[in-house]
XYZ file of N, CA and C in Angstrom:
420
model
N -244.604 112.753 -17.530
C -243.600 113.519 -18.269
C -243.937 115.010 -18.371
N -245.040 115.458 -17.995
C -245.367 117.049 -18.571
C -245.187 117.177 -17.066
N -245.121 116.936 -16.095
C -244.638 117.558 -14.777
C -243.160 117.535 -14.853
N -242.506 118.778 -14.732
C -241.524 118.815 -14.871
C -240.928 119.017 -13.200
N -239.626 118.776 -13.381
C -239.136 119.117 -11.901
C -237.351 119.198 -12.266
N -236.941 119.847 -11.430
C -235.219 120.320 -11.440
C -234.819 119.280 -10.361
N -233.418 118.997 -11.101
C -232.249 117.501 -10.896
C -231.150 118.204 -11.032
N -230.079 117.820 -10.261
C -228.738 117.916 -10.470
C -227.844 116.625 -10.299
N -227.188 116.723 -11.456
C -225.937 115.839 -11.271
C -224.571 116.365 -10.718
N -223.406 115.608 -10.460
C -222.178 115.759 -10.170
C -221.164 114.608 -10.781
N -220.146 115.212 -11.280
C -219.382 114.187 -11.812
C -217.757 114.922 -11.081
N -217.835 113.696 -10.295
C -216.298 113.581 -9.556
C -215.200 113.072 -10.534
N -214.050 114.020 -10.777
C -213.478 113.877 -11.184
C -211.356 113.735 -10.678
N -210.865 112.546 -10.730
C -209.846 112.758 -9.856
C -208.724 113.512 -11.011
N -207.089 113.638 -10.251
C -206.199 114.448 -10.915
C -206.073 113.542 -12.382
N -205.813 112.360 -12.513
C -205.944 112.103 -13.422
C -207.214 112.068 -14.888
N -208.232 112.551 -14.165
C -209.506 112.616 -15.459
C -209.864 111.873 -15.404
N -210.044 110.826 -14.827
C -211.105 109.863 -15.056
C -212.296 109.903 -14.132
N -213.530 109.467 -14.358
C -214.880 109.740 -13.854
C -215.394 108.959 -12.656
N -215.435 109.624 -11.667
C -216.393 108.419 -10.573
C -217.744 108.621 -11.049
N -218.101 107.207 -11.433
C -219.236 106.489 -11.464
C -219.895 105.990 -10.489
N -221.278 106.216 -10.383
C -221.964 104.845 -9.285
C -222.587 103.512 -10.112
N -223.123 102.771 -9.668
C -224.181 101.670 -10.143
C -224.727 101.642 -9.160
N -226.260 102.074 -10.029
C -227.236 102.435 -9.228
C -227.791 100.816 -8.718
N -228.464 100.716 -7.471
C -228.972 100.089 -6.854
C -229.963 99.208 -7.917
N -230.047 97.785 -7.107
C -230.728 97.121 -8.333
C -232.476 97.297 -7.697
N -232.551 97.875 -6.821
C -234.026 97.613 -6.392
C -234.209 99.366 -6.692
N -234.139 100.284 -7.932
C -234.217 101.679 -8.024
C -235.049 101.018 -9.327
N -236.354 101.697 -9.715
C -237.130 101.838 -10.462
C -236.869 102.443 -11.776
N -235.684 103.326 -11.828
C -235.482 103.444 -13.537
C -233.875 102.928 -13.475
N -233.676 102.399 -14.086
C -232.313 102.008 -14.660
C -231.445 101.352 -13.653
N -232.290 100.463 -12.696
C -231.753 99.467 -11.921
C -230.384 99.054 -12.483
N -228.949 99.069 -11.490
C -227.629 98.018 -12.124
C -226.782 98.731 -12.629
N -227.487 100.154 -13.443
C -226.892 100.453 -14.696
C -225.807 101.720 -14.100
N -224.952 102.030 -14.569
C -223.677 103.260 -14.055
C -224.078 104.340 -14.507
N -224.176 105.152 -13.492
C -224.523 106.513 -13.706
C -223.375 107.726 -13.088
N -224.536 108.791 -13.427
C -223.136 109.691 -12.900
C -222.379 109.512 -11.378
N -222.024 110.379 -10.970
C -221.128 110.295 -9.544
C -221.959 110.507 -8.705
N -223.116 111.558 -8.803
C -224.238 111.686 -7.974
C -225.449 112.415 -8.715
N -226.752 112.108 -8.835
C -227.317 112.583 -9.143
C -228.873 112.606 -7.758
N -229.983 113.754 -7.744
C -230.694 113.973 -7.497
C -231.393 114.544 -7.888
N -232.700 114.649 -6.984
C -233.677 115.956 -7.393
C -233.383 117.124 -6.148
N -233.941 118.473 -6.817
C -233.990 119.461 -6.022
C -235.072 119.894 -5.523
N -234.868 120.106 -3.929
C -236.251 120.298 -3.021
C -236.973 121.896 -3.030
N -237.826 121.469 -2.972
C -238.395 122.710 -3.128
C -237.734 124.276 -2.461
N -237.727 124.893 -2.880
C -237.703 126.064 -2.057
C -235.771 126.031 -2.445
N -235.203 124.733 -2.605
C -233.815 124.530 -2.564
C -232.985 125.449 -3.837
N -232.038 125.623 -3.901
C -231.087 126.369 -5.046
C -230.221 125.175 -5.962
N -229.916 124.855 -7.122
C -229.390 123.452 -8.122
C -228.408 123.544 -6.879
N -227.637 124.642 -6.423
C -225.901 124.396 -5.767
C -225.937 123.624 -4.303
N -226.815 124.280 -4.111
C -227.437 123.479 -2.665
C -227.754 121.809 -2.747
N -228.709 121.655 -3.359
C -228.866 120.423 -3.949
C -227.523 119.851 -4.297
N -226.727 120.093 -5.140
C -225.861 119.478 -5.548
C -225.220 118.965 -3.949
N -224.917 119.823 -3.103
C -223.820 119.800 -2.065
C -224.420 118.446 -1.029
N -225.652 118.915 -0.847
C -226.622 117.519 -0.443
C -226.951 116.352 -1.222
N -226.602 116.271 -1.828
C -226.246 114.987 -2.730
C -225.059 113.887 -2.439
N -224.314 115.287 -2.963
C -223.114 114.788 -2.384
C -222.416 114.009 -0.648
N -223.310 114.328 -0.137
C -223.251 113.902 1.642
C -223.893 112.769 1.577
N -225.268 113.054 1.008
C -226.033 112.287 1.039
C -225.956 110.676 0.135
N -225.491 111.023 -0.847
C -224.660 109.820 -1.849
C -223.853 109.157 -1.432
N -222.547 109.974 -1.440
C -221.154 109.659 -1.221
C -220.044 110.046 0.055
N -220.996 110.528 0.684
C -220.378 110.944 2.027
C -219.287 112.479 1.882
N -219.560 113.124 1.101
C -218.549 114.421 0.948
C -218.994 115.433 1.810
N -218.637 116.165 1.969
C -218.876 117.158 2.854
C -218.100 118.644 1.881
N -219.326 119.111 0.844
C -218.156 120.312 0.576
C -218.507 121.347 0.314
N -217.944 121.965 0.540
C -218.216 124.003 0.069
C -218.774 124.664 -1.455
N -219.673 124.739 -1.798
C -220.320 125.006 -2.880
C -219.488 125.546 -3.830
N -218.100 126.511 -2.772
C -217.444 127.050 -4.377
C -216.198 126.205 -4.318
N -216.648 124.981 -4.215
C -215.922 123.870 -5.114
C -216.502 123.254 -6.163
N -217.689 123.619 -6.174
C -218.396 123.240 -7.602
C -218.035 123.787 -8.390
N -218.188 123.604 -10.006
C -218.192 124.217 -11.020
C -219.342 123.832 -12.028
N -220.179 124.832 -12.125
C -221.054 124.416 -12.976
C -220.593 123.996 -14.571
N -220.882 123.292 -15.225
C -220.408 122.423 -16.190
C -222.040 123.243 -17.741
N -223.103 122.671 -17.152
C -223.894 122.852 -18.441
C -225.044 122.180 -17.483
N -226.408 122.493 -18.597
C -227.900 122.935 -18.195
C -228.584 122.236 -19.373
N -229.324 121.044 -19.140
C -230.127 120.771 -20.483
C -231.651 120.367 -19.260
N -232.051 120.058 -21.084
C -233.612 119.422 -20.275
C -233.576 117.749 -20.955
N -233.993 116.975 -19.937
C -233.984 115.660 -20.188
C -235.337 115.035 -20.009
N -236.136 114.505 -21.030
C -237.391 114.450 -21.349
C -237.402 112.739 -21.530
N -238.304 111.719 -20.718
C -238.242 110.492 -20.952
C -239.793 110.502 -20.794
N -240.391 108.791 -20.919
C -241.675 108.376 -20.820
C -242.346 108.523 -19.531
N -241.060 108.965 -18.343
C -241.355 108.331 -17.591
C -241.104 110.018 -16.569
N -240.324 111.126 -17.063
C -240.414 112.565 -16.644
C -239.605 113.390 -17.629
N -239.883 114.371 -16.646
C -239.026 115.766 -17.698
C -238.447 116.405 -16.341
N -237.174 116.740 -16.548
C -235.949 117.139 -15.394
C -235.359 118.021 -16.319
N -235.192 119.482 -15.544
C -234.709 120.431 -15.858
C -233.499 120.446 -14.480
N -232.214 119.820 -15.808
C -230.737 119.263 -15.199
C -229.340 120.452 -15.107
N -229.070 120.617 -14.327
C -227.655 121.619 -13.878
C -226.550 120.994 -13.273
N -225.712 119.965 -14.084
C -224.463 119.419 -13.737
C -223.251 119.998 -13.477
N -222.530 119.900 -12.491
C -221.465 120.251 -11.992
C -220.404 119.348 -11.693
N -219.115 119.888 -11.565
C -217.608 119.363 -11.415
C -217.471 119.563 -10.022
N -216.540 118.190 -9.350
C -215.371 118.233 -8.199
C -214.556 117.236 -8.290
N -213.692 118.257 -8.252
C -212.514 117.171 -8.079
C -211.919 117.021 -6.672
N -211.626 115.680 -6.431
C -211.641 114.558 -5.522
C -210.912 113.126 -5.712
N -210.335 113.106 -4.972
C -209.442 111.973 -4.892
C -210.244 110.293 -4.279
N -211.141 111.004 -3.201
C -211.780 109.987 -3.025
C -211.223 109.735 -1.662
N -211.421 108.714 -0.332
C -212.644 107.551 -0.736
C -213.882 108.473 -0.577
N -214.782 107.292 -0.945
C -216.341 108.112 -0.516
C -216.600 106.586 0.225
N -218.412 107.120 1.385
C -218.998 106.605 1.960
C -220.467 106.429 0.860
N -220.546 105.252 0.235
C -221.809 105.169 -0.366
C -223.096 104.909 0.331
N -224.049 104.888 -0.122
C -225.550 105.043 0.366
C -225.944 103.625 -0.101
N -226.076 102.621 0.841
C -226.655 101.444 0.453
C -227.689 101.330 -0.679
N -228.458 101.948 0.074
C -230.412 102.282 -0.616
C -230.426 102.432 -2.107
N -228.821 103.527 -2.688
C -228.759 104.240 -3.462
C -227.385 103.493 -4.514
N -227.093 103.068 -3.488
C -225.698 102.437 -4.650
C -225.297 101.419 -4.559
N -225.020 100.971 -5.513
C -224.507 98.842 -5.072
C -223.037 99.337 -5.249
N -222.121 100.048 -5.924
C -221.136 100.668 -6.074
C -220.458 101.367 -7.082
N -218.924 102.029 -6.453
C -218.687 102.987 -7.096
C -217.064 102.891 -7.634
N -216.850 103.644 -8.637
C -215.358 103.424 -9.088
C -214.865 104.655 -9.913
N -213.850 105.182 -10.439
C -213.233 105.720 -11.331
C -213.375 104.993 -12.606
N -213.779 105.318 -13.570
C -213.781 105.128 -15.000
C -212.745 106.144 -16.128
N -211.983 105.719 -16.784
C -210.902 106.202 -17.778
C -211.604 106.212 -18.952
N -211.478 107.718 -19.748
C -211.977 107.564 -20.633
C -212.390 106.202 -21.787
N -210.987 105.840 -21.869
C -211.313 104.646 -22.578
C -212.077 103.539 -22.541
N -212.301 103.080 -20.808
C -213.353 102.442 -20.516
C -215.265 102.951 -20.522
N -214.928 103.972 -20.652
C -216.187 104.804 -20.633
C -216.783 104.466 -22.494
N -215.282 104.887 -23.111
C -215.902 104.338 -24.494
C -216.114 103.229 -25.207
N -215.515 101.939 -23.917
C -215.917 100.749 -24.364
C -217.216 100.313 -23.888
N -217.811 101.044 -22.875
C -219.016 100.943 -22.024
C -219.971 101.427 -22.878
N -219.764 102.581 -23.804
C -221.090 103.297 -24.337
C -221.715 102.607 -25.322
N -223.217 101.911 -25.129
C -223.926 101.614 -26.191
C -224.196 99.724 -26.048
N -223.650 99.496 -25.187
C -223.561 98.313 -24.411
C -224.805 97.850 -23.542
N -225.401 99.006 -22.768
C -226.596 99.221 -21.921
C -225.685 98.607 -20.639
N -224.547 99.016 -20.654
C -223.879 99.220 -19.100
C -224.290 100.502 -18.507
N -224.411 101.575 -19.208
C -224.681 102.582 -18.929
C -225.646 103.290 -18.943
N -226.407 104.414 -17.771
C -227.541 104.643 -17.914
C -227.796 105.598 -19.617
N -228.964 105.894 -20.245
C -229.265 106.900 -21.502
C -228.305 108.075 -20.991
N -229.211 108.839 -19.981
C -229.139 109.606 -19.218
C -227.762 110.128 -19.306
N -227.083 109.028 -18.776
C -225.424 108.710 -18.729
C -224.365 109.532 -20.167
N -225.161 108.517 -21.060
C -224.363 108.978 -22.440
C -224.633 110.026 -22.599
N -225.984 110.286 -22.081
C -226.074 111.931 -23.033
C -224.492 113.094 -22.256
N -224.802 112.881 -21.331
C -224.355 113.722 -20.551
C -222.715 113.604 -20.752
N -222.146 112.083 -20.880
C -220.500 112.034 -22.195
C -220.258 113.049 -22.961
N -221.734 112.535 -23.528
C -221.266 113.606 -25.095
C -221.168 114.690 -24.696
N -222.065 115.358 -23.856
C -221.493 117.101 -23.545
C -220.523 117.268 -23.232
N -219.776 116.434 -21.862
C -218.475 116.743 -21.441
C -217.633 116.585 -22.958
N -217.664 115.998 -23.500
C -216.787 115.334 -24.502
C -215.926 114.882 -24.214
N -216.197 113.321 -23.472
C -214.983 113.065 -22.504
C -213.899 112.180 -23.748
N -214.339 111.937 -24.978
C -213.580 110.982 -25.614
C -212.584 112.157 -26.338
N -212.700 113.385 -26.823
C -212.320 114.353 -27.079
C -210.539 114.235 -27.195
């Protein structure tokens, strides 16, 4: 946990507002099963959060996209037993389909707010996950 390292998420969002989710792979070492954001990673050395983000995105979900389709969203630090990730989440909106990453995803869907708030607190969802609700304030 005192080694810190920089992560970015992405949360795909279609015209209607609701959230693509993944479920992460059950053979992934933290939070096997559980739904997480639309894409998340770490950032490689030498790499920029926007960069990262865009390679994620290929690399996840099969997108292919232009950085100023991102929108940066918000910046926290996320501190567990297990690390500390200094996080820079961003927006795209996308209709979809995507190409998922076996290794990385058992699968993926759109979530409506409302299902998101029947999900929270359930342990359908990763920690990680909720925190990152509450910022958007998707129940709002």
């Amino acid at each position: 946990p005192r080694l810190a390292h920089r992560a970015v998420h992405v949360f795909v969002r279609n015209r209607r507002g609701d959230l693509y989710l993944q479920r992460r792979s059950l053979t992934k070492e933290v939070a096997p099963g559980l739904w997480d954001t639309s894409v998340g990673g770490h950032v490689d050395a030498g790499e920029s959060y926007l960069r990262a983000a865009c390679r994620e995105l290929d690399e996840e979900l099969g997108l292919q996209v232009a950085a100023e389709q991102l929108q940066l969203l918000h910046h926290y630090v996320w501190r567990t037993a297990i690390e500390t990730e200094h996080v820079r989440t961003f927006a795209l909106s996308h209709e979809g389909p995507s190409i998922l990453h076996p290794d990385e995803i058992d699968e993926g869907r759109f979530w409506t707010p409302v299902e998101l708030r029947r999900a929270e607190g359930r342990e359908q969802l990763t920690a990680n996950l909720e925190h990152e609700l509450s910022l958007l304030r998707v129940y709002d």
